[in-house]
GROMACS .gro file of C-alpha atoms in nm:
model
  256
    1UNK     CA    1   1.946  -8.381   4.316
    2UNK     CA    2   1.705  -8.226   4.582
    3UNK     CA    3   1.627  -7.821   4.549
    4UNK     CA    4   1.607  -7.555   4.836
    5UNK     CA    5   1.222  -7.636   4.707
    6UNK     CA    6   1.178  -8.021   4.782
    7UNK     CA    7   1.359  -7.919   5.113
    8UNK     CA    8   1.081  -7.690   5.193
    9UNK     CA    9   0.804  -7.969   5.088
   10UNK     CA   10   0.999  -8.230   5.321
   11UNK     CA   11   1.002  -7.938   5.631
   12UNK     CA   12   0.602  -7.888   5.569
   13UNK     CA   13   0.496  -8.253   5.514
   14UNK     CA   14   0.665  -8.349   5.831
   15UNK     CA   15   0.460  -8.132   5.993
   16UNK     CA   16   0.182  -8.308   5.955
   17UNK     CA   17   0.242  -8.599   6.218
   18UNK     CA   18  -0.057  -8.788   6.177
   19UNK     CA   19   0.036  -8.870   5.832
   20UNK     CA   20   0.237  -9.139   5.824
   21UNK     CA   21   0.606  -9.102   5.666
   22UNK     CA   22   0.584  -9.345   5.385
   23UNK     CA   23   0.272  -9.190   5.288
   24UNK     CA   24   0.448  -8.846   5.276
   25UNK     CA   25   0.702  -8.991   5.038
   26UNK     CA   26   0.404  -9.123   4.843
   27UNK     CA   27   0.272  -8.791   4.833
   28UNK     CA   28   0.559  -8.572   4.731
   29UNK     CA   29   0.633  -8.877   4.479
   30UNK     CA   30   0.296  -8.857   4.304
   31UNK     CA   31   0.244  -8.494   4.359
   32UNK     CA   32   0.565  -8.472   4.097
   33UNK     CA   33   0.408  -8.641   3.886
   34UNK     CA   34   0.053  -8.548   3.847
   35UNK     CA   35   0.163  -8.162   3.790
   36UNK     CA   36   0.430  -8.267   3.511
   37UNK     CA   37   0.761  -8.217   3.701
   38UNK     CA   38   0.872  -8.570   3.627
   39UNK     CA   39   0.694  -8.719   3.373
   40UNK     CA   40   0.699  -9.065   3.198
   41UNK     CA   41   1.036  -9.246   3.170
   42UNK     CA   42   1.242  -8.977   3.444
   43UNK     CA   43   1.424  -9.136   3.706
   44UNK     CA   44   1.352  -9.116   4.087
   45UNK     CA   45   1.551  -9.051   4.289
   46UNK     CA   46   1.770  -9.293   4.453
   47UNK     CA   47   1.654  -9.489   4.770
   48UNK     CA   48   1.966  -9.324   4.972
   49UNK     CA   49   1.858  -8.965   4.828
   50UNK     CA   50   1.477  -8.995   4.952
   51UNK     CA   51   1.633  -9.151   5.284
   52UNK     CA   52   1.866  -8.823   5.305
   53UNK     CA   53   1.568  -8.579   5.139
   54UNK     CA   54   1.332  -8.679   5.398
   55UNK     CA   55   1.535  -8.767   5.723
   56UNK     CA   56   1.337  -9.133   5.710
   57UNK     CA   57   1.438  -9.500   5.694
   58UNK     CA   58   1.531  -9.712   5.411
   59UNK     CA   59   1.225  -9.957   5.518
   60UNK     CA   60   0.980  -9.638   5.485
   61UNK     CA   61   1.111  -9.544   5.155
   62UNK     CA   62   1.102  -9.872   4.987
   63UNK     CA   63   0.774  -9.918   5.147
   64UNK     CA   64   0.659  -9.595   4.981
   65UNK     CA   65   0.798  -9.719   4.636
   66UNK     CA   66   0.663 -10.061   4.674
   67UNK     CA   67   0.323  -9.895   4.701
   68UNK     CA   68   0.400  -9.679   4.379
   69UNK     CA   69   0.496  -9.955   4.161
   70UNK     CA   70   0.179 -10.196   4.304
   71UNK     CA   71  -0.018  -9.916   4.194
   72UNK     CA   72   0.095  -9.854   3.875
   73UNK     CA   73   0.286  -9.518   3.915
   74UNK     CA   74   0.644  -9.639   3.864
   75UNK     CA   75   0.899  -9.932   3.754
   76UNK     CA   76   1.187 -10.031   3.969
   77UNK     CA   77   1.457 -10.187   3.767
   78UNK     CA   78   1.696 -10.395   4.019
   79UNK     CA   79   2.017 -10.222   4.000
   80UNK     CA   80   1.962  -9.933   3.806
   81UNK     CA   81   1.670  -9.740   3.999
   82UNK     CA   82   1.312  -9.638   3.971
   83UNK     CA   83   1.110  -9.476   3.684
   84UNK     CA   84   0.801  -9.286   3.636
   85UNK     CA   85   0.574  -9.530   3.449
   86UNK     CA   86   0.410  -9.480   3.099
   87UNK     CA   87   0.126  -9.335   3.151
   88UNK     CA   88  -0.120  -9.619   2.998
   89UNK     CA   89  -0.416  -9.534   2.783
   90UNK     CA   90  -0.787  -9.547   2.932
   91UNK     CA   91  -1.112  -9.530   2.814
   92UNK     CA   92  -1.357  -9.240   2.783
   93UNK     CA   93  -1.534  -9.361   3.100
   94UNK     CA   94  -1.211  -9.334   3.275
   95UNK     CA   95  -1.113  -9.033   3.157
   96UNK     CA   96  -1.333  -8.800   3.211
   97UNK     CA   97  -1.143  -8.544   3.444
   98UNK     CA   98  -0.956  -8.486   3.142
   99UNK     CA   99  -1.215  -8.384   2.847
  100UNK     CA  100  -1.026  -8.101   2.729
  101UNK     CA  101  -0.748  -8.302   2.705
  102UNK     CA  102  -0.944  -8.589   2.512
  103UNK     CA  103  -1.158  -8.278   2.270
  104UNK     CA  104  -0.794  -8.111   2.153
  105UNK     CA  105  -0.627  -8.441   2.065
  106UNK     CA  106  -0.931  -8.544   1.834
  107UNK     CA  107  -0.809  -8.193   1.675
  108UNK     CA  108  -1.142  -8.016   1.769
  109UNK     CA  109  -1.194  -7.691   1.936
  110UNK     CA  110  -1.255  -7.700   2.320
  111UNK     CA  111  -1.445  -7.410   2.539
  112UNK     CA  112  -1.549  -7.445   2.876
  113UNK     CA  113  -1.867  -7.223   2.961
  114UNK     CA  114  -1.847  -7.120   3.326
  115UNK     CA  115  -2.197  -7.045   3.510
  116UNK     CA  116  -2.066  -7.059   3.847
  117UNK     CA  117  -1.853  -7.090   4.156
  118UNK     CA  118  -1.960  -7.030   4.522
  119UNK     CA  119  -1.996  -7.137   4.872
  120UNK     CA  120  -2.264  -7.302   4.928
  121UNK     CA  121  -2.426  -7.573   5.214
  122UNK     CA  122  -2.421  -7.913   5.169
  123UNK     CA  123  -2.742  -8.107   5.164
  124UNK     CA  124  -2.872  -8.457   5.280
  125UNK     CA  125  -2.687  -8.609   4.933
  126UNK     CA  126  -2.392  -8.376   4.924
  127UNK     CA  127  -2.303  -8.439   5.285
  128UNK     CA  128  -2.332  -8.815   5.307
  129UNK     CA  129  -2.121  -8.862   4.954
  130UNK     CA  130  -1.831  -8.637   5.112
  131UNK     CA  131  -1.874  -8.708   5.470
  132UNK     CA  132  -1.930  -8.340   5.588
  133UNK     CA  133  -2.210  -8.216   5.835
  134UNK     CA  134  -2.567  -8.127   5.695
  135UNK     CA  135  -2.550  -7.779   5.643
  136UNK     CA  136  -2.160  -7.769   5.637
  137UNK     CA  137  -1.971  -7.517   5.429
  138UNK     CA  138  -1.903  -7.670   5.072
  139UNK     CA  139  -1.760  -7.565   4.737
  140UNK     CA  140  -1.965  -7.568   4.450
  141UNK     CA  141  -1.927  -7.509   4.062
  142UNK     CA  142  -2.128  -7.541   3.777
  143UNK     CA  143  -2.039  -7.539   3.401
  144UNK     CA  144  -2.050  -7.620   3.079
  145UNK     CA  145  -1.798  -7.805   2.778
  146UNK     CA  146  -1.811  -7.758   2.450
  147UNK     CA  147  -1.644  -7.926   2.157
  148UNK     CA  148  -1.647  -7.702   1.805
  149UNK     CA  149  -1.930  -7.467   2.021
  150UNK     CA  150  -2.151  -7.760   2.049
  151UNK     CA  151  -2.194  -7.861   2.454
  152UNK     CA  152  -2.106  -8.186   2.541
  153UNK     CA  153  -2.138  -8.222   2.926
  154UNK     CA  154  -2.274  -8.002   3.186
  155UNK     CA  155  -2.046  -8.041   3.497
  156UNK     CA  156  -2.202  -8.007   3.840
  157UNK     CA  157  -1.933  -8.047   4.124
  158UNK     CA  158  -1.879  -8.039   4.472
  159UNK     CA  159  -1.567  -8.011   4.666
  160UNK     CA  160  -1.463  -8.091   5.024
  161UNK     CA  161  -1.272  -7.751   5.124
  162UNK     CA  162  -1.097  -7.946   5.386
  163UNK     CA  163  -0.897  -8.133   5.050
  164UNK     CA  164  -0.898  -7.803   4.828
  165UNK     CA  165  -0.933  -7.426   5.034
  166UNK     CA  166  -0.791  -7.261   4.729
  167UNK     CA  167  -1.092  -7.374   4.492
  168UNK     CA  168  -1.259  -7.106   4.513
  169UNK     CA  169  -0.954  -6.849   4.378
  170UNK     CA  170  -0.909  -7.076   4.070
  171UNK     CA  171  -0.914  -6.953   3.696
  172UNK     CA  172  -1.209  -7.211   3.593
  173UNK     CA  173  -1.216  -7.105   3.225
  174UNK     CA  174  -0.822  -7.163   3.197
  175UNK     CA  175  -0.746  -7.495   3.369
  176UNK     CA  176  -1.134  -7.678   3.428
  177UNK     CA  177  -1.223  -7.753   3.777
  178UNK     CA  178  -1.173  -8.142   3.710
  179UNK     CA  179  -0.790  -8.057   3.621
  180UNK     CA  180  -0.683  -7.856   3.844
  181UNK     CA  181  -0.834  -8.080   4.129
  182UNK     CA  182  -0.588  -8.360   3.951
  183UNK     CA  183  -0.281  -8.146   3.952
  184UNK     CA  184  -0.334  -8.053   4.307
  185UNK     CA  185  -0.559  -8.311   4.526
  186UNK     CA  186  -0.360  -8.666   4.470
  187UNK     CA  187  -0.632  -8.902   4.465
  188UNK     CA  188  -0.632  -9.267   4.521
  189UNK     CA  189  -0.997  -9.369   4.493
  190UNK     CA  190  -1.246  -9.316   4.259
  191UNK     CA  191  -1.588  -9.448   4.233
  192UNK     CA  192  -1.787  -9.419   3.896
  193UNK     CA  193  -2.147  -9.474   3.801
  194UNK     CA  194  -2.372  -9.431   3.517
  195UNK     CA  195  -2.711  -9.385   3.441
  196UNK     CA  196  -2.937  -9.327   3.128
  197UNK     CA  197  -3.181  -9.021   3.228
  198UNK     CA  198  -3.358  -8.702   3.084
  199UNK     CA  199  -3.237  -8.396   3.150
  200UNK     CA  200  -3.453  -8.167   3.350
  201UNK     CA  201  -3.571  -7.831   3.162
  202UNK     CA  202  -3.296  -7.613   3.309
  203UNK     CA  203  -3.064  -7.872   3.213
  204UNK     CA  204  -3.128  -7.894   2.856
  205UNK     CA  205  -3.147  -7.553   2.808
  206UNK     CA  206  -2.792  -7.513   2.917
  207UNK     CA  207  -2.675  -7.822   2.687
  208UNK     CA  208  -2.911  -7.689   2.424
  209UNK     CA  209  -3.121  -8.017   2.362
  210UNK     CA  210  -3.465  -8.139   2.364
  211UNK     CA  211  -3.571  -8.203   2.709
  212UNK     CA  212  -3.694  -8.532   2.562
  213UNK     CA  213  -3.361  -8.640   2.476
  214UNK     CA  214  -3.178  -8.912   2.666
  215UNK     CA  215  -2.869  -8.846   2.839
  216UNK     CA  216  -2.588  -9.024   2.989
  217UNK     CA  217  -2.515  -8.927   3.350
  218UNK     CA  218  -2.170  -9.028   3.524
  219UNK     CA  219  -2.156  -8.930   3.877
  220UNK     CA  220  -1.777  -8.948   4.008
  221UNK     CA  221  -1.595  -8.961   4.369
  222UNK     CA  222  -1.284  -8.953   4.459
  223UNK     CA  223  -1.075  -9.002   4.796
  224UNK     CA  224  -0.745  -8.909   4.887
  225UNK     CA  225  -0.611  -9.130   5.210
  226UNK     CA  226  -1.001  -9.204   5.260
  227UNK     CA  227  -1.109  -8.849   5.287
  228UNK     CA  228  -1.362  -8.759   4.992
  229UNK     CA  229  -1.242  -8.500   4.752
  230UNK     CA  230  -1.471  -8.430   4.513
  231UNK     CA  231  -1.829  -8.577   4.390
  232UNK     CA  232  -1.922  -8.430   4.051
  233UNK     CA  233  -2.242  -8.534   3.799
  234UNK     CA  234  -2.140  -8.494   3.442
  235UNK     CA  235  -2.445  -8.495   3.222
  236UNK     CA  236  -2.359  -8.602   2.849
  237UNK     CA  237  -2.631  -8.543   2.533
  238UNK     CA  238  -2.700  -8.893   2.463
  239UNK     CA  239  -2.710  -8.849   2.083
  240UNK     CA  240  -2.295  -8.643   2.111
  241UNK     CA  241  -2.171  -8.869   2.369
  242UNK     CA  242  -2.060  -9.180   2.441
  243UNK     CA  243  -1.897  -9.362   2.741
  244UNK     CA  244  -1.702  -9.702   2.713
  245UNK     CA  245  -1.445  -9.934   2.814
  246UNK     CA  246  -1.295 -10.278   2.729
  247UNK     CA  247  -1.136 -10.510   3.037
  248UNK     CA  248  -1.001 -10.839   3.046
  249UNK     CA  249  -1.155 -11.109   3.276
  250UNK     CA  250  -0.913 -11.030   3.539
  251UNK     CA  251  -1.040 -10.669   3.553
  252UNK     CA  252  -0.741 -10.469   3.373
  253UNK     CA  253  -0.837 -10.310   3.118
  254UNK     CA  254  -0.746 -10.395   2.735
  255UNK     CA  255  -0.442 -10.213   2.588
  256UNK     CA  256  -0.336 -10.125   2.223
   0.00000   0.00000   0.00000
């Protein structure tokens, strides 16, 4: 049943009139999930108790859980009701927001090494891949992961403060920039690409390899209703690092 709480999220998001109202059940739908409030196999609730919860249509809310279950996030059983989906495994490649995640279930000791957090301006790069002015105030942070005290990846991100103000206030070396961004920015875009390159001398110094030493660079977006979140490079030691997946023809990728 609805709290005083999800009555308070309803008041708020329908303040926000250019958003449109299925979208706003979309939101508050995924929002519950991404921070662990309903997780895999809970039930929804009903169609009438969304229409009631958020003062909308039936159209918008089926609309809204159409969307969900086209995109993977649910499973609406006719006559019984919706259900968070199982979450289904990815690869490394896709998964790389959640490296301490991936490091604790292979049973080894995770660390993340925090250089820094600041305000800083965007450049040419930074403002064409988040669609900000040249110049325009932008969050940046800067650190490093280790698995068993080795480093793994040095994380350089950027953060649109339109999608995140609090970023700055964060405890980086409890939850990891990446994660919290999950938990609290809903994205539902995200554009990856890889490259083989050397790391520059500052950079191998802070992954503590040979500057002659290949590396494996993933630089990630994401959007959230076509606004840019985040665009982050994640700089992997070649020789402690590996990125992969496995798809069928028809672009999903291999289970099991």
């Amino acid at each position: 049943m609805p709290t005083a709480s999800d009555f308070r999220t309803k008041a708020a998001q329908l303040e926000t009139p250019a958003l449109a109202l299925y979208q706003q059940v979309k939101d508050y739908i995924a929002r519950k999930i991404q921070d662990g409030s309903w997780k895999a196999g809970d039930r929804l609730p009903s169609e009438n108790e969304l229409v009631l919860q958020f003062g909308i249509s039936r159209m918008t809310v089926n609309r809204a859980l159409r969307e969900l279950t086209e995109q993977g996030r649910i499973v609406r059983v006719a006559g019984v009701g919706s259900f968070v989906a199982e979450e289904k495994p990815q690869s490394t490649l896709l998964q790389i927001a959640h490296l301490a995640s991936e490091i604790r279930q292979r049973g080894h000791d995770y660390d993340c090494r925090l250089l820094s957090v600041e305000r800083v301006a965007a450049t040419m790069d930074v403002a064409t891949a988040l669609d900000m002015r040249l110049g325009e105030s932008v969050f940046h942070a800067l650190c490093v992961h280790l698995e068993n005290g080795v480093p793994v990846q040095l994380e350089d991100r950027y953060v649109n403060p339109r999608m995140a103000p609090d970023f700055l206030q964060q405890d980086f070396v409890q939850v990891p920039p990446s994660e919290y961004l999950v938990r609290n920015v809903p994205f539902d875009q995200a554009e990856h690409v890889v490259e083989a390159v050397l790391p520059t001398a500052e950079q191998a110094r802070l992954l503590e390899m040979g500057a002659a030493q290949p590396c494996l660079l993933l630089i990630r977006r994401t959007w959230s209703r076509g606004v840019p979140v985040t665009m982050v490079h994640c700089l992997h030691p070649a020789s402690r690092y590996r990125l992969g997946s496995r798809f069928r023809a028809d672009g999903n990728p291999v289970l099991g």
